[in-house]
XYZ file of C-alpha atoms in Angstrom:
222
model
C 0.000 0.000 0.000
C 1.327 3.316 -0.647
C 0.888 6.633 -0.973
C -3.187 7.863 -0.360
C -3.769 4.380 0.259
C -1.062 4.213 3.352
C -2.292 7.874 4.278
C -5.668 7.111 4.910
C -4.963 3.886 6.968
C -3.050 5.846 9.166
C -5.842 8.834 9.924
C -8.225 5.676 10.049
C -6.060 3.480 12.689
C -5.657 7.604 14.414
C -9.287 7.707 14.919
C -9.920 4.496 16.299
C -7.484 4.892 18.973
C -8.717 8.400 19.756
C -12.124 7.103 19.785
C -11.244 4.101 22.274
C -8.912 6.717 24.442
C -12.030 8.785 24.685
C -13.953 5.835 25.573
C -11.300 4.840 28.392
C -11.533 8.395 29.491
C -14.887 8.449 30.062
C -15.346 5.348 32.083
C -12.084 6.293 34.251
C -12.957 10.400 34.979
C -16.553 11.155 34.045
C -18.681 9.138 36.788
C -21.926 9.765 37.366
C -22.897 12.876 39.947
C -24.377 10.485 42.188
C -20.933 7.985 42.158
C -18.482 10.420 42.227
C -16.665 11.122 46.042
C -16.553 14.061 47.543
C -13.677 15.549 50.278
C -14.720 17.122 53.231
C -14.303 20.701 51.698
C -16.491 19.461 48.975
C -19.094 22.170 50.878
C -16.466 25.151 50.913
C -16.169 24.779 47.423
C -19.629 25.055 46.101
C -20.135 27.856 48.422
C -17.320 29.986 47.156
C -17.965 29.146 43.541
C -16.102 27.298 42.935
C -16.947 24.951 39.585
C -17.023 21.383 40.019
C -15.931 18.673 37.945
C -14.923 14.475 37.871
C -11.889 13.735 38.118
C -10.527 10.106 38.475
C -14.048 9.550 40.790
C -13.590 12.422 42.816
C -15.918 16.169 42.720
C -12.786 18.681 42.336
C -12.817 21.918 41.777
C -11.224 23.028 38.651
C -12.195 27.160 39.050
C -13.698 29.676 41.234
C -15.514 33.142 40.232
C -12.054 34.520 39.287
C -10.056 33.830 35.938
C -7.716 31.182 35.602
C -4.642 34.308 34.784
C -5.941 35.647 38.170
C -5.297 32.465 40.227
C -1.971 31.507 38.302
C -1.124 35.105 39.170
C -2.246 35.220 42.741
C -0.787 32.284 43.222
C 3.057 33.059 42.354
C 2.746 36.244 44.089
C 0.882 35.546 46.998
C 0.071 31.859 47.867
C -2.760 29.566 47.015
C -4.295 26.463 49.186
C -5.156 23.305 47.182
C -7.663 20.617 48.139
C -5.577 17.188 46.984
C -7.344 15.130 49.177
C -8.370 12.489 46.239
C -4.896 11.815 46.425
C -3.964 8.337 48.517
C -1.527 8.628 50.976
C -0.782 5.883 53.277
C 2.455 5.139 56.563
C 4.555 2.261 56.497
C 6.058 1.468 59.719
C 8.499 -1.029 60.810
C 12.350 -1.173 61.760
C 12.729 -2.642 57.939
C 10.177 -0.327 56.560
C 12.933 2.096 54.422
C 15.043 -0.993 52.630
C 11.144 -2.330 51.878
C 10.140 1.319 50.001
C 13.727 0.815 48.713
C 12.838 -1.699 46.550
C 9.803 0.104 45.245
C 11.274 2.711 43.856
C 14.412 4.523 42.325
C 15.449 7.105 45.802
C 17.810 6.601 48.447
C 15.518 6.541 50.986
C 17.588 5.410 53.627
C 19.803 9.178 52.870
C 16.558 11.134 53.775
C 16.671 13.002 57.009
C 13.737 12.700 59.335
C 11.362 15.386 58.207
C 12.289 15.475 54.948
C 11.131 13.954 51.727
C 11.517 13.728 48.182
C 9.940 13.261 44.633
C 9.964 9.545 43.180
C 8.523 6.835 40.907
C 7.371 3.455 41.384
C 8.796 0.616 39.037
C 8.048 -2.790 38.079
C 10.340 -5.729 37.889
C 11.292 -4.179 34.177
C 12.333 -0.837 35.269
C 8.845 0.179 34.470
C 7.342 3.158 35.469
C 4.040 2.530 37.631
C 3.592 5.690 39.424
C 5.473 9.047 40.435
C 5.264 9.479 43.973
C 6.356 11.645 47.181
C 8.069 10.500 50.221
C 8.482 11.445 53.153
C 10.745 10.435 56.083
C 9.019 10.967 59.254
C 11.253 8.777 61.138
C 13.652 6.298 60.598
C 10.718 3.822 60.933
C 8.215 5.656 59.633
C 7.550 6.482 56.156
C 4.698 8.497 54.458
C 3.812 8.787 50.635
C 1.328 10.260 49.159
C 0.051 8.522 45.271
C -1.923 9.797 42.143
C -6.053 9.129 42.716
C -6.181 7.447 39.332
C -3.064 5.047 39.838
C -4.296 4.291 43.768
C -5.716 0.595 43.391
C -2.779 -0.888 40.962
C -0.393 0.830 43.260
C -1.878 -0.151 46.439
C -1.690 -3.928 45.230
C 1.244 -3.559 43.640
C 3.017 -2.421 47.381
C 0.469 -5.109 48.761
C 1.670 -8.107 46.994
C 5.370 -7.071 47.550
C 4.766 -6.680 51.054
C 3.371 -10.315 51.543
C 6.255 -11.887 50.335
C 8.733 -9.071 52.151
C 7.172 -10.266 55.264
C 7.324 -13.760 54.884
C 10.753 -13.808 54.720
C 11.112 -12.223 58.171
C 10.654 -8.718 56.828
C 9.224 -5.845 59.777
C 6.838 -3.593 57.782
C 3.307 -2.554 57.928
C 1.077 -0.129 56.315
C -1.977 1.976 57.008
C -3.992 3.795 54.308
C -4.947 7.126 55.874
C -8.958 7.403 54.264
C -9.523 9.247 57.500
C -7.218 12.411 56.914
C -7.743 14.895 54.677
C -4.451 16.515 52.446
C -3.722 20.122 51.864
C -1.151 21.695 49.473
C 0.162 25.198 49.994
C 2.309 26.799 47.150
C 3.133 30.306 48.454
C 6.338 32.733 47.768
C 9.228 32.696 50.749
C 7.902 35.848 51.887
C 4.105 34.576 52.479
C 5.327 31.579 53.692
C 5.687 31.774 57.246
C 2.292 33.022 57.852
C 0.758 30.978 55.746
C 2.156 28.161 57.947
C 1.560 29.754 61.513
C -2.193 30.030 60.520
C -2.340 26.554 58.874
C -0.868 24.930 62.092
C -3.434 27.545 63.882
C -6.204 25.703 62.010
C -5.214 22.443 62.547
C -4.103 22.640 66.382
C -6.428 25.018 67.480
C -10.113 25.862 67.386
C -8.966 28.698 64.381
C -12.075 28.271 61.743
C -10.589 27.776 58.108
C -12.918 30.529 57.057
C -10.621 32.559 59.141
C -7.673 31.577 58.057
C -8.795 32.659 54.346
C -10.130 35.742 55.411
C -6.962 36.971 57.632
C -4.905 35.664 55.000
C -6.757 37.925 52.498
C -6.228 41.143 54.605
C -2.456 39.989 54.568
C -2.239 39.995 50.364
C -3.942 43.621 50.446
């Protein structure tokens, strides 16, 4: 085949894929209303406008009442708080609970200080890329990281099923998925920072209302 002939076959073989990747899409992102989970600021964000959308099962917000340029603006200037708690993160604990993550991914975990952390990937036997990843060192026996929504159940039973045969040979390591917490990003400049912390902890310690967080926060920008 050549020429038109070999053209065509490839546009056609192009929009079957597209039309199965669409396909896939829809199944994995767009649940219905009713199936789709919701965090516990779910509320917050309807009430401040903010517009709503599935993503990988989850309600997120995507957009409040001002433009994306504004937020993306706002955001490298001043700070911005992000609801990422669709995201799975889980504690392994053990004395042998660093050479287990070890062989999970490509990081020298055992280099981390306590209290620090660092971006990584999860591999297969291959070399493979299953999942990027971040990890945290809380202690030397305790180990947090934090996985994509929409890789959480391969990567969950992919750590699973390693674990299982870690521990039968002998291996000290446990885990527990934290469904019960909720997970907060703040991206702020180094000037904004240290407020934005002291009221965070405030929030989180204390009997501080979020609402006032975000409002004393917003007198601090102007």
């Amino acid at each position: 085949m050549r020429g038109g002939g070999l053209w065509q076959l490839g546009l056609s073989i192009t929009r079957r894929l597209a039309q199965a990747d669409k396909k896939a899409v829809g199944r994995r992102y767009f649940a219905s209303e009713a199936e789709l989970k919701k965090t516990v600021l779910y509320d917050f964000h309807v009430a401040n406008g903010g517009k709503m959308v599935p993503f990988a099962g989850w309600s997120m917000p995507i957009q409040y009442k001002d433009s994306i340029m504004e937020s993306t603006v706002n955001c490298r200037q001043n700070g911005s708080l992000f609801d990422v708690s669709h995201m799975c993160g889980f504690s392994l604990k053990g004395k042998d609970c660093v050479p287990f993550l070890e062989k999970l991914v490509i990081a020298d975990v055992a280099a981390l200080a306590p209290g620090t952390g660092t971006l990584t990937v999860f591999t297969n036997e291959k070399g493979g890329a299953i999942d990027d990843s971040v990890i945290t060192k809380v202690t030397d026996d305790h180990m947090y990281i934090v996985v994509n929504a929409g890789c959480r159940d391969k990567d969950l039973a992919h750590i699973e099923a390693h674990m299982k045969s870690f521990k039968a040979k002998g291996g000290d390591v446990s885990w527990h998925i934290h469904d019960e917490r909720s997970l907060l990003a703040l991206q702020v400049n180094f000037v904004f920072l240290s407020l934005s912390l002291l009221l965070l902890f405030s929030f989180f310690f204390s009997s501080l209302d979020l609402l006032l967080c975000l409002d004393i926060l917003e007198l601090l920008q102007n």
